[in-house]
Amino acid sequence: MPFGRRANSHSDSDGTYHGGAVQDANPTGLTREKSETGGAAASPAHQEKVTFIACFLGLVASIGGFMFGYVSGQISGYFQMADYARRFGNEPQTSAMSTPFSAARQGTIVGLLAVGCLVGALIAGPMATKLGRRLSISVAALFSCVGIIVEISSEYKWYQFAIGRLITGLSIGALSVVVPMYQSESSPAIIRGVLVSTYQLFITLGIWTSYMVDWGTSNRTNSASWRIPNGLGFAWSLVLGAGILFLPESPRYAYHKGRIEEARRTIARLAGVDQHSTPVNYEIDQIRQKEDEEKAAGKASWIEIFTGPRMFHRTALGIVLQAGQQLTGANFFFYYGTTIFRATGLSNSYVTQIILGSVNVFCTFGGLYVVHKVGRRKALIAGATWIFVCFLIYAFVGSFALDSANPQNTPQAGSALIVFSALAIAAFAVTWGPIVWTAVAEMYPSRYRAPCMALATASNWLWNFLISFFTRFITDKIHYWYGMVFAGCCLALVFIVYFFMIETKDRTLEEIDTMYVLGVNPIHSAKWDATKDPRVRNVGNGQVQNQNGTQEV
């Protein structure tokens, strides 16, 4: 456990740090003070500063999210482009409302990206452990160029283009694991939630940019209409692949590899404090204690992500939260938006996609504020409830008020669908979009972080694929009632977050691990204070002493 063992290092800086705790702390080695929200927060974190280098690190790494959003968003517009349909379509377009792609072909082209991402996410864990976080991001970013080349060189074979998306997906999937991992391990606790959430902000910026580029090239009658958007992907890959190499390695990974002074310098630089100040000594001591425990426990095996201390709970919760991000239904609009809104009678569905993409970007900025001020639990519960209501209205209006045969007869119904689609995306952008990446990145101890994040992110991509592939088949059968599926999932997520997820705002990664191991009640976790918890009396040497005796952890 991270808080009980006393270090031998000393510092005469502010706070008079001795042995891993501020003087006059309780026996657990923790000194606590009330946070703005009424909970408890470790006092050393309040001495950290918001520095340019920490923000720059978060923004550069988040280009991996931009690549994710750009690749995901661009495909929606391709299906409405004349040259793309002529080359890769397989069905005659019998009316203005029909599409030249069969459900199977469209689903395969869209869905193979997610299949590649799933595999890439599973590979990312071992790669990040072997190569380090920073080098893994560079390799994954540059590898996406291979997939882009395969896509651009496609002439008339639709499966070549689909395979190109599969290859690109390997890169995007790996980045979706390593980027949040790198951000969470490197960021000062005071702004960790915001910096990890910028990954989702950049996803939304990538989606919006792809919509704008698709709209700008959609009137071209040759292959430039879709090859130009594809080719721009090289720029994002090269900027991230090269730019990340100018940033420091994760201090926790550096410490794990024995580069202790490098870890100390990085923590101090990112937090804007002296190398021997209280916050740096506090964090280094926590990392050291965790490393000592991991060395004593021996090499971790995959099975331990289920059998370790309270690990089954966390592994399952991470999988459910990442799957839940997809089951809120946002990608239903992002992947099939132009097709959906064309069916409402709109003359230019690209414009509506841009409007929804703009809502997504704008509201994600609000999500950065929410994750920093409100925390994780309340925001996720409120967001899921909001989306639940939007999909209920979407399903009933589309089923009972919209004239699907001739949408021009029911313009109010078409407008209502667009409005509540935008409201659902707004709720997603403020809550489930950015906060899930933050919550999952914070949930695991360093010993299991790489494989657990890989597995959780893989579940996100699995459901991404299932939604992207089967949506056309489902909507062809049940039409707007498909919204009820997402509404039901959102309602379930409300209860899952309420009963199983603890509040992690303003806490160090090591402290979060302790809360899960102790089984802190999620409902009251925001106000948990280690100094007032009778179970936290003697934390150290792999044991937690509580009222019922000593328990091995």
Coordinates of C-alpha atoms in Angstrom, one line a residue:
M1 CA 0.0 0.0 0.0
P2 CA 1.3 3.5 -0.8
F3 CA 0.8 5.4 2.5
G4 CA 2.2 3.5 5.4
R5 CA 5.8 2.9 4.9
R6 CA 8.2 5.7 6.0
A7 CA 10.9 6.8 3.7
N8 CA 14.4 7.8 4.8
S9 CA 14.6 10.8 2.6
H10 CA 14.4 14.3 4.2
S11 CA 13.7 17.8 3.0
D12 CA 13.9 21.1 4.8
S13 CA 11.5 22.7 2.3
D14 CA 8.1 24.0 3.1
G15 CA 6.1 21.5 5.0
T16 CA 9.3 19.8 6.5
Y17 CA 8.9 16.6 4.7
H18 CA 10.2 13.5 6.6
G19 CA 9.8 9.9 5.6
G20 CA 7.0 10.1 3.0
A21 CA 4.7 12.3 5.1
V22 CA 4.3 15.9 6.2
Q23 CA 5.3 16.3 9.8
D24 CA 2.5 15.9 12.4
A25 CA 0.7 13.6 10.0
N26 CA -1.3 10.6 11.2
P27 CA 0.3 7.1 11.3
T28 CA -0.7 6.3 7.7
G29 CA 1.6 8.9 6.4
L30 CA -1.2 11.2 5.1
T31 CA -2.0 14.7 6.0
R32 CA -5.4 15.7 4.8
E33 CA -7.4 18.9 4.3
K34 CA -10.8 19.5 2.9
S35 CA -11.2 20.2 -0.8
E36 CA -13.5 22.7 -2.4
T37 CA -16.2 20.1 -2.8
G38 CA -16.2 19.1 0.8
G39 CA -14.1 15.9 0.3
A40 CA -10.6 15.2 1.3
A41 CA -7.5 16.0 -0.7
A42 CA -3.8 15.5 0.0
S43 CA -2.2 18.8 0.9
P44 CA 1.0 18.4 -1.2
A45 CA -1.1 18.5 -4.4
H46 CA -2.3 22.1 -3.5
Q47 CA 1.3 23.3 -3.7
E48 CA 1.6 22.2 -7.4
K49 CA 1.3 24.8 -10.1
V50 CA -0.3 24.8 -13.5
T51 CA 2.7 24.9 -15.8
F52 CA 3.2 25.5 -19.5
I53 CA 5.1 22.3 -20.0
A54 CA 2.5 20.1 -18.3
C55 CA -0.3 21.7 -20.5
F56 CA 1.9 21.3 -23.6
L57 CA 2.6 17.6 -22.8
G58 CA -1.2 17.0 -22.5
L59 CA -2.0 18.8 -25.8
V60 CA 0.8 17.2 -27.9
A61 CA -0.1 13.7 -26.6
S62 CA -3.8 14.4 -27.3
I63 CA -3.1 14.6 -31.1
G64 CA -3.5 10.9 -30.8
G65 CA -7.2 11.6 -30.0
F66 CA -7.4 14.0 -32.9
M67 CA -6.3 11.2 -35.2
F68 CA -8.9 8.9 -33.7
G69 CA -11.7 11.5 -34.3
Y70 CA -10.5 12.4 -37.8
V71 CA -10.5 8.8 -39.0
S72 CA -13.8 8.0 -37.3
G73 CA -15.6 11.0 -38.6
Q74 CA -14.5 11.2 -42.2
I75 CA -16.1 7.9 -43.3
S76 CA -19.6 9.2 -42.7
G77 CA -19.2 11.8 -45.5
Y78 CA -17.6 9.4 -48.0
F79 CA -20.8 7.4 -48.5
Q80 CA -22.5 10.4 -49.9
M81 CA -19.7 11.3 -52.4
A82 CA -20.4 10.4 -56.0
D83 CA -16.9 9.2 -56.9
Y84 CA -16.6 7.0 -53.8
A85 CA -20.0 5.5 -54.4
R86 CA -19.2 4.8 -58.1
R87 CA -15.9 3.1 -57.2
F88 CA -16.9 1.1 -54.1
G89 CA -20.7 0.9 -54.0
N90 CA -22.6 -2.3 -55.0
E91 CA -26.3 -1.3 -55.2
P92 CA -28.2 1.0 -57.6
Q93 CA -29.4 4.3 -56.0
T94 CA -33.1 4.0 -56.7
S95 CA -34.1 7.3 -55.0
A96 CA -32.6 10.4 -53.4
M97 CA -33.1 8.7 -50.0
S98 CA -31.4 5.4 -50.8
T99 CA -27.7 4.6 -50.5
P100 CA -25.5 2.7 -53.1
F101 CA -24.0 0.6 -50.4
S102 CA -25.5 -2.6 -49.0
A103 CA -25.7 -2.9 -45.2
A104 CA -23.0 -5.6 -45.2
R105 CA -20.5 -3.6 -47.3
Q106 CA -21.1 -0.3 -45.5
G107 CA -20.9 -2.0 -42.1
T108 CA -17.6 -3.7 -43.1
I109 CA -16.0 -0.6 -44.3
V110 CA -17.0 1.3 -41.2
G111 CA -16.4 -1.5 -38.7
L112 CA -13.0 -2.8 -39.7
L113 CA -11.4 0.3 -38.3
A114 CA -12.8 -0.7 -34.9
V115 CA -11.5 -4.3 -35.3
G116 CA -8.0 -2.9 -35.9
C117 CA -8.4 -0.6 -32.9
L118 CA -9.4 -3.6 -30.7
V119 CA -6.3 -5.5 -31.7
G120 CA -4.1 -2.4 -31.4
A121 CA -5.5 -1.7 -27.9
L122 CA -4.5 -5.3 -26.7
I123 CA -1.0 -4.9 -28.2
A124 CA -0.5 -1.5 -26.6
G125 CA -0.2 -2.7 -23.0
P126 CA 2.9 -5.0 -23.6
M127 CA 4.3 -2.4 -26.1
A128 CA 4.1 0.4 -23.5
T129 CA 5.8 -1.8 -20.9
K130 CA 8.6 -2.8 -23.2
L131 CA 9.3 0.5 -25.2
G132 CA 8.0 3.0 -22.7
R133 CA 5.0 5.4 -23.0
R134 CA 6.6 8.1 -25.2
L135 CA 8.3 5.8 -27.8
S136 CA 5.2 3.7 -28.0
I137 CA 3.1 6.8 -28.9
S138 CA 5.7 7.7 -31.6
V139 CA 5.7 4.2 -33.2
A140 CA 1.9 3.9 -33.2
A141 CA 1.4 7.4 -34.7
L142 CA 3.9 6.8 -37.6
F143 CA 2.5 3.3 -38.3
S144 CA -0.9 4.8 -39.2
C145 CA 0.8 6.1 -42.4
V146 CA 0.8 2.5 -43.7
G147 CA -2.9 2.3 -43.5
I148 CA -3.4 5.7 -45.1
I149 CA -1.3 4.6 -48.1
V150 CA -3.4 1.5 -48.6
E151 CA -6.6 3.5 -48.5
I152 CA -5.4 6.2 -50.9
S153 CA -4.1 3.7 -53.4
S154 CA -7.4 1.9 -53.6
E155 CA -8.9 2.1 -57.1
Y156 CA -12.0 0.0 -57.4
K157 CA -11.6 -2.8 -54.8
W158 CA -13.7 -1.8 -51.8
Y159 CA -12.0 -4.4 -49.6
Q160 CA -8.6 -2.8 -50.1
F161 CA -10.0 0.4 -48.7
A162 CA -11.5 -1.6 -45.8
I163 CA -8.2 -3.3 -45.1
G164 CA -6.5 0.1 -45.1
R165 CA -8.9 1.2 -42.3
L166 CA -8.1 -2.1 -40.5
I167 CA -4.3 -1.2 -40.6
T168 CA -5.0 2.4 -39.5
G169 CA -7.1 1.0 -36.7
L170 CA -4.0 -0.8 -35.2
S171 CA -2.4 2.5 -34.7
I172 CA -5.5 4.3 -33.4
G173 CA -6.2 1.5 -30.9
A174 CA -2.7 1.5 -29.5
L175 CA -2.8 5.3 -29.1
S176 CA -6.2 5.1 -27.3
V177 CA -4.5 3.1 -24.6
V178 CA -1.0 4.7 -24.4
V179 CA -2.0 8.4 -24.7
P180 CA -4.3 8.5 -21.6
M181 CA -1.8 6.3 -19.7
Y182 CA 1.0 8.7 -20.5
Q183 CA -1.1 11.7 -19.6
S184 CA -2.3 10.3 -16.3
E185 CA 1.1 9.1 -15.2
S186 CA 2.8 12.4 -16.1
S187 CA 0.3 15.1 -15.1
P188 CA 0.3 16.8 -11.7
A189 CA -2.7 15.7 -9.7
I190 CA -4.1 19.2 -9.6
I191 CA -4.8 19.2 -13.4
R192 CA -4.7 15.5 -14.2
G193 CA -8.4 15.3 -14.9
V194 CA -8.3 18.2 -17.3
L195 CA -5.2 17.0 -19.2
V196 CA -6.5 13.4 -19.7
S197 CA -9.8 14.8 -20.8
T198 CA -8.1 16.8 -23.5
Y199 CA -7.8 13.5 -25.3
Q200 CA -11.5 13.5 -25.8
L201 CA -11.5 17.2 -26.7
F202 CA -9.1 16.4 -29.5
I203 CA -11.3 13.5 -30.6
T204 CA -14.1 15.9 -31.1
L205 CA -11.8 18.4 -32.8
G206 CA -10.7 15.6 -35.2
I207 CA -14.4 14.7 -35.9
W208 CA -15.3 18.3 -36.6
T209 CA -12.2 18.8 -38.8
S210 CA -13.1 15.7 -40.8
Y211 CA -16.7 17.0 -41.3
M212 CA -15.3 20.3 -42.6
V213 CA -12.9 18.7 -45.0
D214 CA -15.5 16.3 -46.3
W215 CA -17.9 19.2 -46.8
G216 CA -15.2 21.2 -48.6
T217 CA -14.4 18.4 -51.1
S218 CA -17.9 16.8 -51.4
N219 CA -18.7 18.7 -54.7
R220 CA -15.6 17.4 -56.5
T221 CA -16.5 14.8 -59.1
N222 CA -13.3 12.9 -59.1
S223 CA -11.3 10.8 -56.5
A224 CA -9.9 14.0 -54.9
S225 CA -13.3 14.2 -53.0
W226 CA -12.2 11.4 -50.7
R227 CA -8.4 11.1 -51.3
I228 CA -7.7 14.7 -50.1
P229 CA -9.4 14.0 -46.7
N230 CA -7.5 10.7 -46.5
G231 CA -4.1 12.3 -47.3
L232 CA -4.4 14.9 -44.6
G233 CA -4.1 12.1 -42.1
F234 CA -0.3 12.0 -42.9
A235 CA 0.1 15.4 -41.3
W236 CA -1.4 14.5 -37.9
S237 CA 0.7 11.2 -37.8
L238 CA 4.0 13.0 -38.5
V239 CA 3.3 15.8 -36.0
L240 CA 2.6 13.4 -33.2
G241 CA 5.2 10.8 -34.1
A242 CA 8.0 13.5 -34.1
G243 CA 6.6 15.9 -31.5
I244 CA 6.2 13.4 -28.7
L245 CA 9.9 12.6 -28.7
F246 CA 10.7 16.2 -27.5
L247 CA 8.7 15.6 -24.3
P248 CA 9.8 13.8 -21.1
E249 CA 9.1 10.1 -20.4
S250 CA 6.4 9.3 -17.8
P251 CA 8.0 9.7 -14.4
R252 CA 6.4 6.5 -13.1
Y253 CA 7.8 4.5 -16.1
A254 CA 11.2 6.2 -15.6
Y255 CA 11.3 5.3 -11.9
H256 CA 10.2 1.7 -12.8
K257 CA 13.3 1.5 -15.0
G258 CA 15.6 2.8 -12.3
R259 CA 15.9 6.3 -13.6
I260 CA 15.0 7.9 -10.2
E261 CA 16.6 11.3 -10.7
E262 CA 15.0 11.6 -14.1
A263 CA 11.6 10.9 -12.5
R264 CA 12.2 13.4 -9.8
R265 CA 13.2 16.1 -12.3
T266 CA 10.2 15.4 -14.5
I267 CA 7.7 15.6 -11.6
A268 CA 9.3 18.9 -10.4
R269 CA 9.3 20.4 -13.9
L270 CA 5.7 19.5 -14.7
A271 CA 4.5 20.7 -11.3
G272 CA 6.5 23.9 -11.3
V273 CA 8.2 23.3 -8.0
D274 CA 11.7 22.5 -6.7
Q275 CA 13.1 19.0 -7.1
H276 CA 13.3 18.6 -3.3
S277 CA 10.0 20.3 -2.4
T278 CA 7.3 18.7 -0.4
P279 CA 5.0 17.7 -3.4
V280 CA 7.9 16.1 -5.2
N281 CA 9.2 14.1 -2.2
Y282 CA 5.6 13.1 -1.4
E283 CA 5.0 11.7 -4.9
I284 CA 8.4 10.1 -5.2
D285 CA 7.9 8.4 -1.9
Q286 CA 4.5 7.0 -3.0
I287 CA 5.9 5.7 -6.2
R288 CA 8.9 4.2 -4.3
Q289 CA 6.6 2.4 -1.9
K290 CA 4.4 1.1 -4.7
E291 CA 7.5 -0.1 -6.6
D292 CA 8.8 -1.9 -3.5
E293 CA 5.5 -3.7 -3.1
E294 CA 5.5 -4.8 -6.7
K295 CA 9.1 -6.1 -6.5
A296 CA 8.2 -8.0 -3.4
A297 CA 5.2 -9.5 -5.1
G298 CA 7.2 -10.6 -8.1
K299 CA 6.4 -10.3 -11.8
A300 CA 2.7 -9.7 -12.4
S301 CA 0.7 -12.2 -14.6
W302 CA -2.4 -11.4 -16.6
I303 CA -4.6 -13.4 -14.3
E304 CA -3.8 -11.0 -11.5
I305 CA -5.8 -8.2 -13.1
F306 CA -8.8 -10.3 -11.9
T307 CA -7.3 -11.9 -8.7
G308 CA -5.3 -9.0 -7.3
P309 CA -6.5 -6.8 -4.4
R310 CA -10.0 -5.6 -5.4
M311 CA -8.8 -6.0 -9.0
F312 CA -11.8 -8.0 -10.4
H313 CA -14.1 -5.1 -9.3
R314 CA -11.9 -2.5 -11.0
T315 CA -11.2 -4.5 -14.2
A316 CA -14.8 -5.2 -14.7
L317 CA -15.8 -1.6 -13.9
G318 CA -13.2 -0.3 -16.4
I319 CA -14.6 -2.7 -19.1
V320 CA -18.2 -1.6 -18.4
L321 CA -17.4 2.1 -18.4
Q322 CA -15.5 2.0 -21.7
A323 CA -18.3 -0.1 -23.2
G324 CA -20.7 2.3 -21.8
Q325 CA -19.1 5.2 -23.6
Q326 CA -20.1 3.5 -26.9
L327 CA -23.5 2.4 -25.6
T328 CA -24.5 6.0 -24.9
G329 CA -25.0 6.1 -28.7
A330 CA -22.9 9.0 -29.7
N331 CA -21.0 7.2 -32.5
F332 CA -24.4 6.2 -33.9
F333 CA -24.6 9.8 -35.0
F334 CA -21.0 10.3 -35.9
Y335 CA -20.8 7.2 -38.2
Y336 CA -24.2 7.4 -39.8
G337 CA -25.1 11.0 -39.3
T338 CA -25.3 12.0 -43.0
T339 CA -27.4 8.9 -43.8
I340 CA -29.7 9.6 -40.8
F341 CA -30.3 13.2 -41.5
R342 CA -30.7 12.7 -45.2
A343 CA -33.7 10.5 -44.3
T344 CA -35.3 13.5 -42.5
G345 CA -35.6 15.3 -45.8
L346 CA -32.6 17.7 -45.4
S347 CA -31.1 18.9 -48.7
N348 CA -27.5 19.0 -47.3
S349 CA -26.8 16.5 -44.6
Y350 CA -23.1 17.6 -44.5
V351 CA -24.2 20.9 -42.9
T352 CA -26.1 19.2 -40.2
Q353 CA -23.1 17.0 -39.5
I354 CA -21.0 20.1 -39.1
I355 CA -23.5 21.6 -36.7
L356 CA -23.5 18.4 -34.6
G357 CA -19.7 18.3 -34.7
S358 CA -19.6 21.9 -33.6
V359 CA -21.9 21.1 -30.7
N360 CA -19.6 18.2 -29.8
V361 CA -16.5 20.4 -29.7
F362 CA -18.0 23.3 -27.9
C363 CA -19.5 21.2 -25.2
T364 CA -16.4 19.2 -24.6
F365 CA -14.7 22.4 -23.5
G366 CA -17.4 22.4 -20.8
G367 CA -16.5 18.9 -20.0
L368 CA -13.0 20.0 -19.0
Y369 CA -14.5 22.4 -16.5
V370 CA -16.9 19.7 -15.2
V371 CA -14.2 17.1 -14.7
H372 CA -12.1 19.6 -12.7
K373 CA -14.8 21.2 -10.6
V374 CA -17.7 18.7 -10.3
G375 CA -15.7 15.4 -10.4
R376 CA -16.4 12.1 -12.1
R377 CA -19.4 10.4 -10.4
K378 CA -22.0 13.2 -10.5
A379 CA -21.1 14.2 -14.0
L380 CA -21.4 10.6 -15.4
I381 CA -24.7 10.0 -13.6
A382 CA -26.2 13.3 -14.9
G383 CA -24.9 12.8 -18.4
A384 CA -26.4 9.3 -18.7
T385 CA -29.7 10.5 -17.4
W386 CA -29.7 13.4 -19.9
I387 CA -28.9 11.1 -22.9
F388 CA -31.5 8.6 -21.7
V389 CA -34.2 11.3 -22.1
C390 CA -33.0 12.5 -25.5
F391 CA -33.1 9.0 -26.9
L392 CA -36.6 8.3 -25.6
I393 CA -37.8 11.4 -27.4
Y394 CA -35.7 10.5 -30.5
A395 CA -37.3 7.1 -30.7
F396 CA -40.9 8.2 -30.2
V397 CA -40.7 11.2 -32.5
G398 CA -39.1 9.2 -35.3
S399 CA -41.5 6.3 -34.9
F400 CA -44.8 8.2 -34.5
A401 CA -44.4 11.8 -35.8
L402 CA -42.0 11.6 -38.8
D403 CA -43.3 10.7 -42.2
S404 CA -40.5 8.4 -43.3
A405 CA -41.9 8.0 -46.9
N406 CA -42.0 11.8 -47.4
P407 CA -40.2 13.7 -44.6
Q408 CA -41.1 17.1 -46.2
N409 CA -44.6 16.5 -44.9
T410 CA -43.4 16.6 -41.2
P411 CA -40.7 19.3 -41.0
Q412 CA -41.3 19.8 -37.3
A413 CA -40.6 16.1 -36.5
G414 CA -37.4 16.3 -38.6
S415 CA -36.3 19.4 -36.7
A416 CA -37.1 17.7 -33.3
L417 CA -34.9 14.7 -34.3
I418 CA -32.0 17.1 -35.1
V419 CA -32.4 19.1 -31.9
F420 CA -32.5 16.1 -29.6
S421 CA -29.7 14.5 -31.4
A422 CA -27.7 17.6 -30.7
L423 CA -28.7 17.6 -27.1
A424 CA -27.6 14.0 -26.7
I425 CA -24.3 14.8 -28.3
A426 CA -23.9 17.8 -26.0
A427 CA -24.5 15.6 -22.9
F428 CA -22.0 13.1 -24.2
A429 CA -19.4 15.7 -24.9
V430 CA -19.7 17.3 -21.4
T431 CA -19.7 14.0 -19.5
W432 CA -19.2 10.5 -20.9
G433 CA -16.9 11.6 -23.7
P434 CA -14.0 13.1 -21.7
I435 CA -14.6 11.7 -18.2
V436 CA -14.5 8.0 -19.0
W437 CA -10.9 8.3 -20.3
T438 CA -9.9 10.1 -17.1
A439 CA -11.8 7.7 -14.7
V440 CA -10.3 4.5 -16.3
A441 CA -6.8 5.9 -16.5
E442 CA -6.9 6.7 -12.7
M443 CA -8.5 3.4 -11.6
Y444 CA -5.6 0.9 -11.6
P445 CA -2.3 0.6 -9.7
S446 CA 0.9 0.9 -11.7
R447 CA 1.5 -2.9 -11.5
Y448 CA -1.6 -3.6 -13.6
R449 CA -2.3 -0.3 -15.3
A450 CA -1.0 -1.3 -18.8
P451 CA -3.0 -4.6 -19.2
C452 CA -6.1 -3.3 -17.5
M453 CA -6.3 -0.2 -19.6
A454 CA -5.6 -2.3 -22.7
L455 CA -8.5 -4.6 -21.8
A456 CA -10.9 -1.8 -20.9
T457 CA -10.1 0.1 -24.1
A458 CA -10.5 -3.1 -26.1
S459 CA -14.0 -3.3 -24.8
N460 CA -14.6 0.2 -26.1
W461 CA -13.5 -0.8 -29.6
L462 CA -15.4 -4.1 -29.5
W463 CA -18.7 -2.2 -28.9
N464 CA -17.6 0.5 -31.4
F465 CA -17.3 -2.3 -34.0
L466 CA -20.6 -3.9 -33.1
I467 CA -22.4 -0.6 -33.3
S468 CA -20.7 0.4 -36.6
F469 CA -21.3 -2.9 -38.3
F470 CA -24.8 -3.9 -37.2
T471 CA -26.4 -0.4 -37.1
R472 CA -27.6 -0.6 -40.7
F473 CA -29.0 -4.0 -40.3
I474 CA -30.9 -3.0 -37.1
T475 CA -32.2 0.4 -38.4
D476 CA -33.4 -1.3 -41.6
K477 CA -35.6 -3.5 -39.4
I478 CA -36.7 -1.4 -36.4
H479 CA -35.8 2.1 -37.7
Y480 CA -36.0 4.8 -35.0
W481 CA -36.9 2.3 -32.2
Y482 CA -33.1 1.7 -32.2
G483 CA -32.9 4.7 -29.9
M484 CA -34.6 2.7 -27.2
V485 CA -31.6 0.4 -27.1
F486 CA -29.3 3.3 -26.2
A487 CA -31.8 4.7 -23.8
G488 CA -31.9 1.4 -21.9
C489 CA -28.1 1.3 -21.8
C490 CA -27.9 4.8 -20.4
L491 CA -30.4 4.0 -17.7
A492 CA -28.3 1.0 -16.6
L493 CA -25.1 3.1 -16.6
V494 CA -26.7 5.5 -14.1
F495 CA -27.0 2.7 -11.5
I496 CA -23.6 1.2 -12.3
V497 CA -21.8 4.5 -11.7
Y498 CA -23.8 5.2 -8.5
F499 CA -23.2 1.9 -6.8
F500 CA -19.7 0.9 -8.0
M501 CA -17.5 3.8 -9.0
I502 CA -15.6 5.9 -6.4
E503 CA -15.0 9.6 -6.7
T504 CA -11.3 10.2 -7.6
K505 CA -11.2 14.0 -8.0
D506 CA -8.0 15.7 -6.6
R507 CA -6.4 12.4 -5.4
T508 CA -3.1 10.9 -6.4
L509 CA -3.1 7.6 -8.3
E510 CA -1.6 5.8 -5.3
E511 CA -4.3 7.1 -3.0
I512 CA -7.0 6.0 -5.4
D513 CA -5.6 2.5 -5.3
T514 CA -5.8 2.5 -1.5
M515 CA -9.4 3.6 -1.6
Y516 CA -10.4 0.7 -3.9
V517 CA -8.4 -1.9 -1.8
L518 CA -10.1 -0.7 1.4
G519 CA -13.5 -1.0 -0.3
V520 CA -14.5 2.6 0.4
N521 CA -18.2 3.0 -0.2
P522 CA -18.6 4.6 -3.7
I523 CA -21.7 6.6 -2.6
H524 CA -19.7 8.4 0.1
S525 CA -16.3 8.3 -1.5
A526 CA -16.1 12.0 -2.3
K527 CA -15.9 12.8 1.4
W528 CA -13.6 9.9 2.4
D529 CA -10.8 11.0 4.7
A530 CA -8.0 8.6 5.5
T531 CA -7.4 10.2 8.9
K532 CA -10.9 9.4 10.0
D533 CA -11.2 5.9 8.6
P534 CA -10.5 3.3 11.4
R535 CA -9.4 0.8 8.8
V536 CA -6.4 3.0 7.8
R537 CA -4.3 2.6 10.9
N538 CA -1.3 0.7 9.8
V539 CA -0.9 0.6 6.1
G540 CA 2.4 -0.9 5.0
N541 CA 4.2 -4.1 4.3
G542 CA 1.2 -5.4 2.3
Q543 CA -1.2 -5.2 5.2
V544 CA -4.2 -3.1 6.2
Q545 CA -5.2 -3.2 9.9
N546 CA -8.9 -2.6 10.5
Q547 CA -11.3 -3.2 13.4
N548 CA -11.5 -6.9 12.6
G549 CA -7.8 -7.5 12.6
T550 CA -5.1 -7.5 10.0
Q551 CA -5.9 -8.3 6.3
E552 CA -3.4 -9.3 3.7
V553 CA -3.6 -7.2 0.6

